[in-house]
C-alpha cells in the first residue's frame, strides 16, 4: 500500500515536470522546482530518471545568461517516443500516422474501406495500427484513435452507424492485438484536444466544430474535455434548425447537419452566409451559457473560411450580451486535415505522460 502510494506520487510529480516542459519549453532544474513547487532534490532526482529514460535531454545554457554559472536547460526530446494515431472519420477510408511527442507527423498510412463495416472494418483498423507500429522510428508510447460516433469512458464505441458499430470495444481489441496502451475517443473530441494542445491557443474555454460528411463538436471548458453524462456532449449536428427541411439520416427532419455538412454545402444553392447565420443561432446560447473564449472551425477552408465564418461571427455577437462576446474569437483551426490524428496522439500523451 505504502509502496503503491509512493509510486503514484512519483508518477504524479514526473507528470508535473513533463507538463511544464511540454507547455513552456526547455527549463532549468531551478525553474522546474519553482514552477512545480517540488524541492530541488526531488526535481533533480526525477529529471535524472527522465534523462535515463531518454525522454529528456540536456540542452546546454541559455545564451543570454551573463551572471554566475549559467543553469543547464533540459527539454523534451521530440522523437524520444512515437505514437500511432488513427482517424476513422473519413467516409471512404481510414487514415493513420506516426506522430512524435511534439505532435509532428513522421509517417503516414491509410486503408480504403471499400464498403467494409462491422468486424471487417475492425480488422482494417487493427491492420492499419500494426502497419504504423512497424513504421515508427522510436519506441511506441501507445495507440490513439479518433472515431465517429459516441464513445464511452472506457473507449467502447457505443454507436457509429456508418461503420455499423454498436458496443464495439475497439480499445480492448487493439490492446490485445498490439500489446500497447490504447485510447479511443470521438473524432470531434480528439480534434478539440489537438486544438487545445497544439493549435497555438491560450484559450482554456473553446469549442471546435468539425464539418465534414457530418457535423460534430468538441468542448474544452476550464481546460478539461466535456464528455456529458451519456458521453454525447458536442452532438449538435442533429439539433433541428428547419422543421420544414430535409429528412436527416438520424430520422429527424431539418437537422443542422442537413444544411452544414460539406456535401450539403457543396450541393445546395443556399448562400454560405445564410448557413453561417443559422449556425450562429445554434451556437449563440452555447457561447453565452459557457462564456466560451473561442469557436474554432475545422473542415474545408474553401467552404468555411469566408462568408460562412464571418456571418457566424456576426450572428453570435448580435445575439449575446457584450460581456459574452467581448473577447470571443471565431477562427479556423490551423491543424487542417490532421486535426483528428494529432488529437488522437494527445489522448496518448495525456494518458501515458500526463501532459496535454
Ligand atoms: Zn439528424
mmCIF file of C-alpha atoms and ligand atoms in Angstrom:
data_model
loop_
_atom_site.group_PDB
_atom_site.id
_atom_site.type_symbol
_atom_site.label_atom_id
_atom_site.label_comp_id
_atom_site.label_asym_id
_atom_site.label_seq_id
_atom_site.Cartn_x
_atom_site.Cartn_y
_atom_site.Cartn_z
ATOM 1 C CA UNK A 1 0.000 0.000 0.000
ATOM 2 C CA UNK A 2 2.735 2.467 1.056
ATOM 3 C CA UNK A 3 4.828 1.481 -1.935
ATOM 4 C CA UNK A 4 1.883 1.933 -4.296
ATOM 5 C CA UNK A 5 1.199 5.397 -2.916
ATOM 6 C CA UNK A 6 4.856 6.347 -3.285
ATOM 7 C CA UNK A 7 4.772 5.136 -6.898
ATOM 8 C CA UNK A 8 1.604 7.187 -7.537
ATOM 9 C CA UNK A 9 3.201 10.291 -6.051
ATOM 10 C CA UNK A 10 6.340 9.814 -8.108
ATOM 11 C CA UNK A 11 4.286 9.347 -11.273
ATOM 12 C CA UNK A 12 2.309 12.495 -10.463
ATOM 13 C CA UNK A 13 5.464 14.543 -9.815
ATOM 14 C CA UNK A 14 7.006 13.218 -13.016
ATOM 15 C CA UNK A 15 3.960 14.325 -14.991
ATOM 16 C CA UNK A 16 4.136 17.813 -13.390
ATOM 17 C CA UNK A 17 7.664 18.183 -14.776
ATOM 18 C CA UNK A 18 6.739 16.810 -18.194
ATOM 19 C CA UNK A 19 3.639 19.040 -18.258
ATOM 20 C CA UNK A 20 5.731 22.151 -17.622
ATOM 21 C CA UNK A 21 8.337 21.272 -20.269
ATOM 22 C CA UNK A 22 5.584 20.369 -22.721
ATOM 23 C CA UNK A 23 3.709 23.660 -22.234
ATOM 24 C CA UNK A 24 6.603 26.095 -21.668
ATOM 25 C CA UNK A 25 9.576 24.538 -23.466
ATOM 26 C CA UNK A 26 13.075 23.934 -22.045
ATOM 27 C CA UNK A 27 13.756 24.931 -18.432
ATOM 28 C CA UNK A 28 16.474 24.665 -15.790
ATOM 29 C CA UNK A 29 16.055 22.397 -12.774
ATOM 30 C CA UNK A 30 15.588 25.540 -10.633
ATOM 31 C CA UNK A 31 12.821 26.772 -12.967
ATOM 32 C CA UNK A 32 11.150 23.379 -12.686
ATOM 33 C CA UNK A 33 11.321 23.440 -8.890
ATOM 34 C CA UNK A 34 9.756 26.921 -8.820
ATOM 35 C CA UNK A 35 7.041 26.012 -11.347
ATOM 36 C CA UNK A 36 6.039 22.694 -9.763
ATOM 37 C CA UNK A 37 6.535 23.543 -6.080
ATOM 38 C CA UNK A 38 8.721 20.430 -5.705
ATOM 39 C CA UNK A 39 12.075 20.558 -3.892
ATOM 40 C CA UNK A 40 15.319 20.923 -5.874
ATOM 41 C CA UNK A 41 16.359 17.455 -4.708
ATOM 42 C CA UNK A 42 13.112 15.851 -5.925
ATOM 43 C CA UNK A 43 13.337 17.677 -9.250
ATOM 44 C CA UNK A 44 16.969 16.634 -9.799
ATOM 45 C CA UNK A 45 16.094 13.028 -8.999
ATOM 46 C CA UNK A 46 13.085 12.972 -11.360
ATOM 47 C CA UNK A 47 14.953 14.770 -14.159
ATOM 48 C CA UNK A 48 17.755 12.213 -13.774
ATOM 49 C CA UNK A 49 15.233 9.419 -14.277
ATOM 50 C CA UNK A 50 13.684 11.117 -17.312
ATOM 51 C CA UNK A 51 17.148 11.678 -18.851
ATOM 52 C CA UNK A 52 17.957 7.995 -18.278
ATOM 53 C CA UNK A 53 14.631 7.014 -19.907
ATOM 54 C CA UNK A 54 15.596 9.124 -22.935
ATOM 55 C CA UNK A 55 12.519 11.366 -22.724
ATOM 56 C CA UNK A 56 14.568 14.494 -21.914
ATOM 57 C CA UNK A 57 17.931 15.797 -22.982
ATOM 58 C CA UNK A 58 20.352 18.390 -21.599
ATOM 59 C CA UNK A 59 20.298 21.415 -23.899
ATOM 60 C CA UNK A 60 23.201 23.476 -22.545
ATOM 61 C CA UNK A 61 22.793 27.003 -21.186
ATOM 62 C CA UNK A 62 20.733 29.929 -22.437
ATOM 63 C CA UNK A 63 22.973 32.275 -24.444
ATOM 64 C CA UNK A 64 21.788 35.428 -22.662
ATOM 65 C CA UNK A 65 22.892 34.237 -19.207
ATOM 66 C CA UNK A 66 25.613 36.651 -18.043
ATOM 67 C CA UNK A 67 25.907 36.452 -14.277
ATOM 68 C CA UNK A 68 27.351 33.489 -12.378
ATOM 69 C CA UNK A 69 27.372 29.877 -13.513
ATOM 70 C CA UNK A 70 24.594 29.604 -16.108
ATOM 71 C CA UNK A 71 21.987 26.896 -15.432
ATOM 72 C CA UNK A 72 21.738 23.905 -17.747
ATOM 73 C CA UNK A 73 18.405 23.631 -19.525
ATOM 74 C CA UNK A 74 16.579 20.362 -20.017
ATOM 75 C CA UNK A 75 13.888 19.791 -22.624
ATOM 76 C CA UNK A 76 11.605 17.138 -24.039
ATOM 77 C CA UNK A 77 13.042 15.171 -26.956
ATOM 78 C CA UNK A 78 10.509 15.304 -29.775
ATOM 79 C CA UNK A 79 11.394 11.859 -31.084
ATOM 80 C CA UNK A 80 12.077 10.107 -27.786
ATOM 81 C CA UNK A 81 8.873 8.159 -28.369
ATOM 82 C CA UNK A 82 6.346 7.880 -31.168
ATOM 83 C CA UNK A 83 2.592 7.456 -31.114
ATOM 84 C CA UNK A 84 0.398 5.508 -33.517
ATOM 85 C CA UNK A 85 -2.630 7.672 -34.367
ATOM 86 C CA UNK A 86 -5.728 6.655 -36.337
ATOM 87 C CA UNK A 87 -8.521 8.803 -37.797
ATOM 88 C CA UNK A 88 -11.573 6.662 -38.625
ATOM 89 C CA UNK A 89 -13.811 9.605 -39.518
ATOM 90 C CA UNK A 90 -13.424 9.943 -43.319
ATOM 91 C CA UNK A 91 -16.341 8.448 -45.274
ATOM 92 C CA UNK A 92 -14.440 6.060 -47.512
ATOM 93 C CA UNK A 93 -11.176 5.243 -45.735
ATOM 94 C CA UNK A 94 -9.238 5.109 -42.500
ATOM 95 C CA UNK A 95 -6.127 7.242 -42.195
ATOM 96 C CA UNK A 96 -3.255 6.930 -39.787
ATOM 97 C CA UNK A 97 0.062 8.453 -38.854
ATOM 98 C CA UNK A 98 3.113 8.064 -36.668
ATOM 99 C CA UNK A 99 3.197 11.232 -34.538
ATOM 100 C CA UNK A 100 6.031 12.391 -32.264
ATOM 101 C CA UNK A 101 5.823 13.987 -28.816
ATOM 102 C CA UNK A 102 5.527 17.473 -30.351
ATOM 103 C CA UNK A 103 2.523 16.480 -32.455
ATOM 104 C CA UNK A 104 4.530 16.301 -35.687
ATOM 105 C CA UNK A 105 3.569 13.686 -38.269
ATOM 106 C CA UNK A 106 6.543 11.419 -39.069
ATOM 107 C CA UNK A 107 4.923 8.812 -41.343
ATOM 108 C CA UNK A 108 1.521 8.147 -42.837
ATOM 109 C CA UNK A 109 -0.575 5.195 -43.952
ATOM 110 C CA UNK A 110 -4.187 4.647 -44.907
ATOM 111 C CA UNK A 111 -6.646 1.992 -45.972
ATOM 112 C CA UNK A 112 -9.665 2.256 -48.282
ATOM 113 C CA UNK A 113 -12.873 0.972 -46.675
ATOM 114 C CA UNK A 114 -14.425 -0.216 -49.926
ATOM 115 C CA UNK A 115 -17.749 -0.696 -48.172
ATOM 116 C CA UNK A 116 -16.302 -2.548 -45.177
ATOM 117 C CA UNK A 117 -18.360 -2.333 -41.966
ATOM 118 C CA UNK A 118 -18.683 -4.283 -38.709
ATOM 119 C CA UNK A 119 -15.948 -6.818 -37.936
ATOM 120 C CA UNK A 120 -14.325 -6.307 -41.325
ATOM 121 C CA UNK A 121 -13.844 -2.604 -40.527
ATOM 122 C CA UNK A 122 -12.397 -3.549 -37.115
ATOM 123 C CA UNK A 123 -9.858 -5.802 -38.883
ATOM 124 C CA UNK A 124 -8.864 -2.920 -41.191
ATOM 125 C CA UNK A 125 -8.289 -0.602 -38.209
ATOM 126 C CA UNK A 126 -6.161 -3.247 -36.434
ATOM 127 C CA UNK A 127 -4.126 -3.855 -39.606
ATOM 128 C CA UNK A 128 -3.535 -0.128 -40.073
ATOM 129 C CA UNK A 129 -2.348 0.251 -36.477
ATOM 130 C CA UNK A 130 0.023 -2.716 -36.899
ATOM 131 C CA UNK A 131 1.417 -1.267 -40.128
ATOM 132 C CA UNK A 132 2.081 2.093 -38.436
ATOM 133 C CA UNK A 133 3.723 0.476 -35.431
ATOM 134 C CA UNK A 134 6.198 -1.106 -37.845
ATOM 135 C CA UNK A 135 6.816 2.334 -39.407
ATOM 136 C CA UNK A 136 7.604 4.052 -36.074
ATOM 137 C CA UNK A 137 11.209 5.200 -35.683
ATOM 138 C CA UNK A 138 11.196 5.165 -31.871
ATOM 139 C CA UNK A 139 9.616 3.148 -29.034
ATOM 140 C CA UNK A 140 5.823 3.393 -29.351
ATOM 141 C CA UNK A 141 4.158 5.075 -26.369
ATOM 142 C CA UNK A 142 0.657 3.952 -27.323
ATOM 143 C CA UNK A 143 -2.155 3.969 -29.862
ATOM 144 C CA UNK A 144 -4.715 6.802 -30.095
ATOM 145 C CA UNK A 145 -7.889 6.594 -32.173
ATOM 146 C CA UNK A 146 -10.416 9.251 -33.192
ATOM 147 C CA UNK A 147 -13.602 7.555 -34.360
ATOM 148 C CA UNK A 148 -17.020 8.765 -35.454
ATOM 149 C CA UNK A 149 -19.878 8.001 -33.084
ATOM 150 C CA UNK A 150 -20.450 8.004 -29.346
ATOM 151 C CA UNK A 151 -17.613 6.534 -27.266
ATOM 152 C CA UNK A 152 -17.877 5.816 -23.538
ATOM 153 C CA UNK A 153 -15.248 6.477 -20.865
ATOM 154 C CA UNK A 154 -13.673 3.024 -21.312
ATOM 155 C CA UNK A 155 -13.191 3.581 -25.044
ATOM 156 C CA UNK A 156 -16.090 1.351 -26.151
ATOM 157 C CA UNK A 157 -17.780 2.654 -29.303
ATOM 158 C CA UNK A 158 -21.458 2.669 -28.342
ATOM 159 C CA UNK A 159 -22.757 3.677 -31.751
ATOM 160 C CA UNK A 160 -21.040 4.583 -35.032
ATOM 161 C CA UNK A 161 -23.734 3.965 -37.613
ATOM 162 C CA UNK A 162 -21.728 4.462 -40.823
ATOM 163 C CA UNK A 163 -19.354 1.655 -39.709
ATOM 164 C CA UNK A 164 -22.277 -0.415 -38.281
ATOM 165 C CA UNK A 165 -20.535 -0.494 -34.901
ATOM 166 C CA UNK A 166 -22.592 -0.777 -31.724
ATOM 167 C CA UNK A 167 -20.894 -1.689 -28.440
ATOM 168 C CA UNK A 168 -17.539 -2.345 -30.145
ATOM 169 C CA UNK A 169 -14.666 -2.472 -27.635
ATOM 170 C CA UNK A 170 -12.038 -1.230 -30.091
ATOM 171 C CA UNK A 171 -9.798 -0.258 -27.167
ATOM 172 C CA UNK A 172 -9.711 -3.814 -25.812
ATOM 173 C CA UNK A 173 -9.285 -5.358 -29.273
ATOM 174 C CA UNK A 174 -6.342 -3.103 -30.204
ATOM 175 C CA UNK A 175 -4.753 -3.580 -26.770
ATOM 176 C CA UNK A 176 -4.848 -7.365 -27.142
ATOM 177 C CA UNK A 177 -3.573 -7.340 -30.747
ATOM 178 C CA UNK A 178 -0.783 -4.779 -30.258
ATOM 179 C CA UNK A 179 0.051 -5.163 -26.566
ATOM 180 C CA UNK A 180 0.286 -1.363 -26.191
ATOM 181 C CA UNK A 181 -1.715 1.239 -24.240
ATOM 182 C CA UNK A 182 -4.750 2.247 -26.348
ATOM 183 C CA UNK A 183 -7.042 5.291 -26.158
ATOM 184 C CA UNK A 184 -10.188 5.657 -28.277
ATOM 185 C CA UNK A 185 -12.389 8.772 -28.339
ATOM 186 C CA UNK A 186 -14.923 10.540 -30.535
ATOM 187 C CA UNK A 187 -13.334 12.332 -33.502
ATOM 188 C CA UNK A 188 -14.595 15.822 -32.600
ATOM 189 C CA UNK A 189 -13.409 15.332 -29.013
ATOM 190 C CA UNK A 190 -9.936 14.338 -30.189
ATOM 191 C CA UNK A 191 -9.944 17.344 -32.557
ATOM 192 C CA UNK A 192 -10.632 19.844 -29.781
ATOM 193 C CA UNK A 193 -7.845 18.263 -27.686
ATOM 194 C CA UNK A 194 -5.467 18.746 -30.640
ATOM 195 C CA UNK A 195 -6.503 22.384 -30.889
ATOM 196 C CA UNK A 196 -6.047 22.876 -27.157
ATOM 197 C CA UNK A 197 -2.592 21.233 -27.056
ATOM 198 C CA UNK A 198 -1.114 22.150 -30.459
ATOM 199 C CA UNK A 199 -3.349 24.804 -32.049
ATOM 200 C CA UNK A 200 -1.311 27.680 -30.657
ATOM 201 C CA UNK A 201 -4.171 28.872 -28.460
ATOM 202 C CA UNK A 202 -4.073 30.137 -24.881
ATOM 203 C CA UNK A 203 -7.833 29.714 -24.511
ATOM 204 C CA UNK A 204 -8.997 27.191 -21.913
ATOM 205 C CA UNK A 205 -12.677 27.507 -22.915
ATOM 206 C CA UNK A 206 -13.230 26.583 -26.525
ATOM 207 C CA UNK A 207 -15.484 24.709 -28.873
ATOM 208 C CA UNK A 208 -14.246 23.070 -32.037
ATOM 209 C CA UNK A 209 -16.810 22.427 -34.740
ATOM 210 C CA UNK A 210 -15.825 19.728 -37.186
ATOM 211 C CA UNK A 211 -17.552 19.884 -40.527
ATOM 212 C CA UNK A 212 -17.103 17.022 -42.970
ATOM 213 C CA UNK A 213 -19.541 14.328 -44.055
ATOM 214 C CA UNK A 214 -21.242 15.093 -40.752
ATOM 215 C CA UNK A 215 -21.168 17.841 -38.153
ATOM 216 C CA UNK A 216 -19.838 17.352 -34.637
ATOM 217 C CA UNK A 217 -18.338 19.464 -31.921
ATOM 218 C CA UNK A 218 -15.871 19.022 -29.082
ATOM 219 C CA UNK A 219 -15.788 21.226 -25.991
ATOM 220 C CA UNK A 220 -12.978 22.087 -23.610
ATOM 221 C CA UNK A 221 -14.205 24.088 -20.607
ATOM 222 C CA UNK A 222 -11.830 25.230 -17.880
ATOM 223 C CA UNK A 223 -9.078 23.232 -19.594
ATOM 224 C CA UNK A 224 -10.983 19.930 -19.376
ATOM 225 C CA UNK A 225 -12.758 17.951 -22.078
ATOM 226 C CA UNK A 226 -16.538 17.956 -21.588
ATOM 227 C CA UNK A 227 -17.973 14.479 -22.205
ATOM 228 C CA UNK A 228 -21.532 14.708 -20.916
ATOM 229 C CA UNK A 229 -23.486 12.252 -18.762
ATOM 230 C CA UNK A 230 -24.026 9.795 -21.642
ATOM 231 C CA UNK A 231 -20.725 10.578 -23.421
ATOM 232 C CA UNK A 232 -22.549 12.515 -26.157
ATOM 233 C CA UNK A 233 -21.511 16.114 -25.376
ATOM 234 C CA UNK A 234 -20.986 18.192 -28.513
ATOM 235 C CA UNK A 235 -23.505 16.303 -30.677
ATOM 236 C CA UNK A 236 -25.063 19.480 -32.043
ATOM 237 C CA UNK A 237 -25.219 18.235 -35.648
ATOM 238 C CA UNK A 238 -28.677 16.826 -35.001
ATOM 239 C CA UNK A 239 -30.266 19.890 -33.445
ATOM 240 C CA UNK A 240 -33.273 20.681 -35.665
ATOM 241 C CA UNK A 241 -32.923 24.079 -37.356
ATOM 242 C CA UNK A 242 -35.531 23.717 -40.115
ATOM 243 C CA UNK A 243 -38.578 21.570 -39.239
ATOM 244 C CA UNK A 244 -39.843 22.018 -42.829
ATOM 245 C CA UNK A 245 -36.483 20.967 -44.270
ATOM 246 C CA UNK A 246 -34.788 17.826 -45.494
ATOM 247 C CA UNK A 247 -35.040 14.409 -43.839
ATOM 248 C CA UNK A 248 -31.811 13.548 -41.954
ATOM 249 C CA UNK A 249 -30.085 10.143 -41.676
ATOM 250 C CA UNK A 250 -30.913 10.174 -37.935
ATOM 251 C CA UNK A 251 -34.669 10.125 -38.663
ATOM 252 C CA UNK A 252 -35.426 13.725 -37.751
ATOM 253 C CA UNK A 253 -36.154 16.483 -40.253
ATOM 254 C CA UNK A 254 -34.020 19.558 -40.857
ATOM 255 C CA UNK A 255 -31.068 18.844 -38.546
ATOM 256 C CA UNK A 256 -28.146 21.303 -38.597
ATOM 257 C CA UNK A 257 -26.166 18.586 -40.398
ATOM 258 C CA UNK A 258 -28.618 18.627 -43.326
ATOM 259 C CA UNK A 259 -27.524 22.159 -44.223
ATOM 260 C CA UNK A 260 -23.988 22.384 -42.774
ATOM 261 C CA UNK A 261 -22.247 19.115 -43.750
ATOM 262 C CA UNK A 262 -19.670 19.543 -46.530
ATOM 263 C CA UNK A 263 -21.690 17.587 -49.157
ATOM 264 C CA UNK A 264 -24.752 19.773 -48.457
ATOM 265 C CA UNK A 265 -22.732 22.998 -48.551
ATOM 266 C CA UNK A 266 -21.343 21.960 -51.941
ATOM 267 C CA UNK A 267 -24.598 20.640 -53.366
ATOM 268 C CA UNK A 268 -27.078 23.270 -52.251
ATOM 269 C CA UNK A 269 -27.641 26.732 -53.677
ATOM 270 C CA UNK A 270 -28.222 28.202 -50.210
ATOM 271 C CA UNK A 271 -25.773 31.114 -49.705
ATOM 272 C CA UNK A 272 -22.915 30.272 -47.337
ATOM 273 C CA UNK A 273 -23.622 33.442 -45.329
ATOM 274 C CA UNK A 274 -27.163 32.267 -44.571
ATOM 275 C CA UNK A 275 -25.828 28.910 -43.329
ATOM 276 C CA UNK A 276 -23.390 30.850 -41.125
ATOM 277 C CA UNK A 277 -26.306 32.761 -39.633
ATOM 278 C CA UNK A 278 -28.261 29.563 -38.910
ATOM 279 C CA UNK A 279 -25.156 28.127 -37.245
ATOM 280 C CA UNK A 280 -24.767 31.323 -35.218
ATOM 281 C CA UNK A 281 -28.318 30.854 -33.935
ATOM 282 C CA UNK A 282 -27.396 27.370 -32.687
ATOM 283 C CA UNK A 283 -24.067 28.384 -31.161
ATOM 284 C CA UNK A 284 -25.023 31.705 -29.522
ATOM 285 C CA UNK A 285 -26.722 30.090 -26.490
ATOM 286 C CA UNK A 286 -23.759 27.732 -26.070
ATOM 287 C CA UNK A 287 -21.268 30.634 -26.212
ATOM 288 C CA UNK A 288 -23.358 32.579 -23.702
ATOM 289 C CA UNK A 289 -24.006 29.658 -21.342
ATOM 290 C CA UNK A 290 -20.360 28.588 -21.141
ATOM 291 C CA UNK A 291 -18.726 32.004 -21.740
ATOM 292 C CA UNK A 292 -16.531 30.424 -24.424
ATOM 293 C CA UNK A 293 -13.361 32.211 -25.471
ATOM 294 C CA UNK A 294 -13.001 30.602 -28.907
ATOM 295 C CA UNK A 295 -15.168 28.931 -31.520
ATOM 296 C CA UNK A 296 -12.890 27.046 -33.919
ATOM 297 C CA UNK A 297 -13.966 25.656 -37.289
ATOM 298 C CA UNK A 298 -12.273 22.569 -38.753
ATOM 299 C CA UNK A 299 -13.167 21.453 -42.262
ATOM 300 C CA UNK A 300 -12.824 22.523 -45.909
ATOM 301 C CA UNK A 301 -11.466 26.129 -45.861
ATOM 302 C CA UNK A 302 -12.999 26.944 -49.261
ATOM 303 C CA UNK A 303 -16.454 26.429 -47.708
ATOM 304 C CA UNK A 304 -15.890 27.637 -44.159
ATOM 305 C CA UNK A 305 -13.256 30.360 -44.144
ATOM 306 C CA UNK A 306 -15.149 33.220 -45.755
ATOM 307 C CA UNK A 307 -18.790 34.311 -45.809
ATOM 308 C CA UNK A 308 -19.852 31.464 -43.566
ATOM 309 C CA UNK A 309 -17.354 32.202 -40.789
ATOM 310 C CA UNK A 310 -17.984 35.963 -40.966
ATOM 311 C CA UNK A 311 -21.771 35.527 -40.789
ATOM 312 C CA UNK A 312 -21.389 33.101 -37.881
ATOM 313 C CA UNK A 313 -19.178 35.597 -36.025
ATOM 314 C CA UNK A 314 -21.629 38.453 -36.671
ATOM 315 C CA UNK A 315 -24.699 36.450 -35.689
ATOM 316 C CA UNK A 316 -23.252 35.201 -32.389
ATOM 317 C CA UNK A 317 -22.195 38.753 -31.437
ATOM 318 C CA UNK A 318 -25.662 40.078 -32.320
ATOM 319 C CA UNK A 319 -27.363 37.529 -30.097
ATOM 320 C CA UNK A 320 -25.296 37.535 -26.889
ATOM 321 C CA UNK A 321 -24.549 40.318 -24.456
ATOM 322 C CA UNK A 322 -21.338 42.321 -24.740
ATOM 323 C CA UNK A 323 -19.690 40.593 -21.775
ATOM 324 C CA UNK A 324 -20.063 37.246 -23.573
ATOM 325 C CA UNK A 325 -18.672 38.410 -26.914
ATOM 326 C CA UNK A 326 -16.022 40.983 -25.949
ATOM 327 C CA UNK A 327 -13.089 38.536 -26.168
ATOM 328 C CA UNK A 328 -14.757 35.940 -28.393
ATOM 329 C CA UNK A 329 -12.653 34.674 -31.311
ATOM 330 C CA UNK A 330 -14.222 32.784 -34.234
ATOM 331 C CA UNK A 331 -11.461 31.252 -36.349
ATOM 332 C CA UNK A 332 -10.285 28.325 -38.451
ATOM 333 C CA UNK A 333 -8.142 25.528 -36.978
ATOM 334 C CA UNK A 334 -4.519 25.733 -38.211
ATOM 335 C CA UNK A 335 -4.197 21.937 -37.995
ATOM 336 C CA UNK A 336 -6.098 21.232 -41.237
ATOM 337 C CA UNK A 337 -6.851 17.618 -42.164
ATOM 338 C CA UNK A 338 -4.531 16.305 -39.442
ATOM 339 C CA UNK A 339 -6.597 17.668 -36.567
ATOM 340 C CA UNK A 340 -8.054 14.263 -35.566
ATOM 341 C CA UNK A 341 -4.728 12.420 -35.960
ATOM 342 C CA UNK A 342 -2.912 14.952 -33.800
ATOM 343 C CA UNK A 343 -5.740 14.795 -31.249
ATOM 344 C CA UNK A 344 -5.510 11.005 -31.166
ATOM 345 C CA UNK A 345 -1.833 11.468 -30.255
ATOM 346 C CA UNK A 346 -2.838 13.914 -27.496
ATOM 347 C CA UNK A 347 -5.035 11.165 -25.961
ATOM 348 C CA UNK A 348 -1.893 9.029 -25.586
ATOM 349 C CA UNK A 349 0.306 11.925 -24.379
ATOM 350 C CA UNK A 350 -2.260 12.780 -21.769
ATOM 351 C CA UNK A 351 -2.961 9.196 -20.679
ATOM 352 C CA UNK A 352 0.653 7.976 -20.598
ATOM 353 C CA UNK A 353 2.666 11.085 -19.671
ATOM 354 C CA UNK A 354 0.035 13.257 -18.013
ATOM 355 C CA UNK A 355 0.624 16.091 -20.495
ATOM 356 C CA UNK A 356 -1.790 17.888 -22.806
HETATM 357 ZN ZN1 LIG B 1 -30.162 14.402 -37.758
#
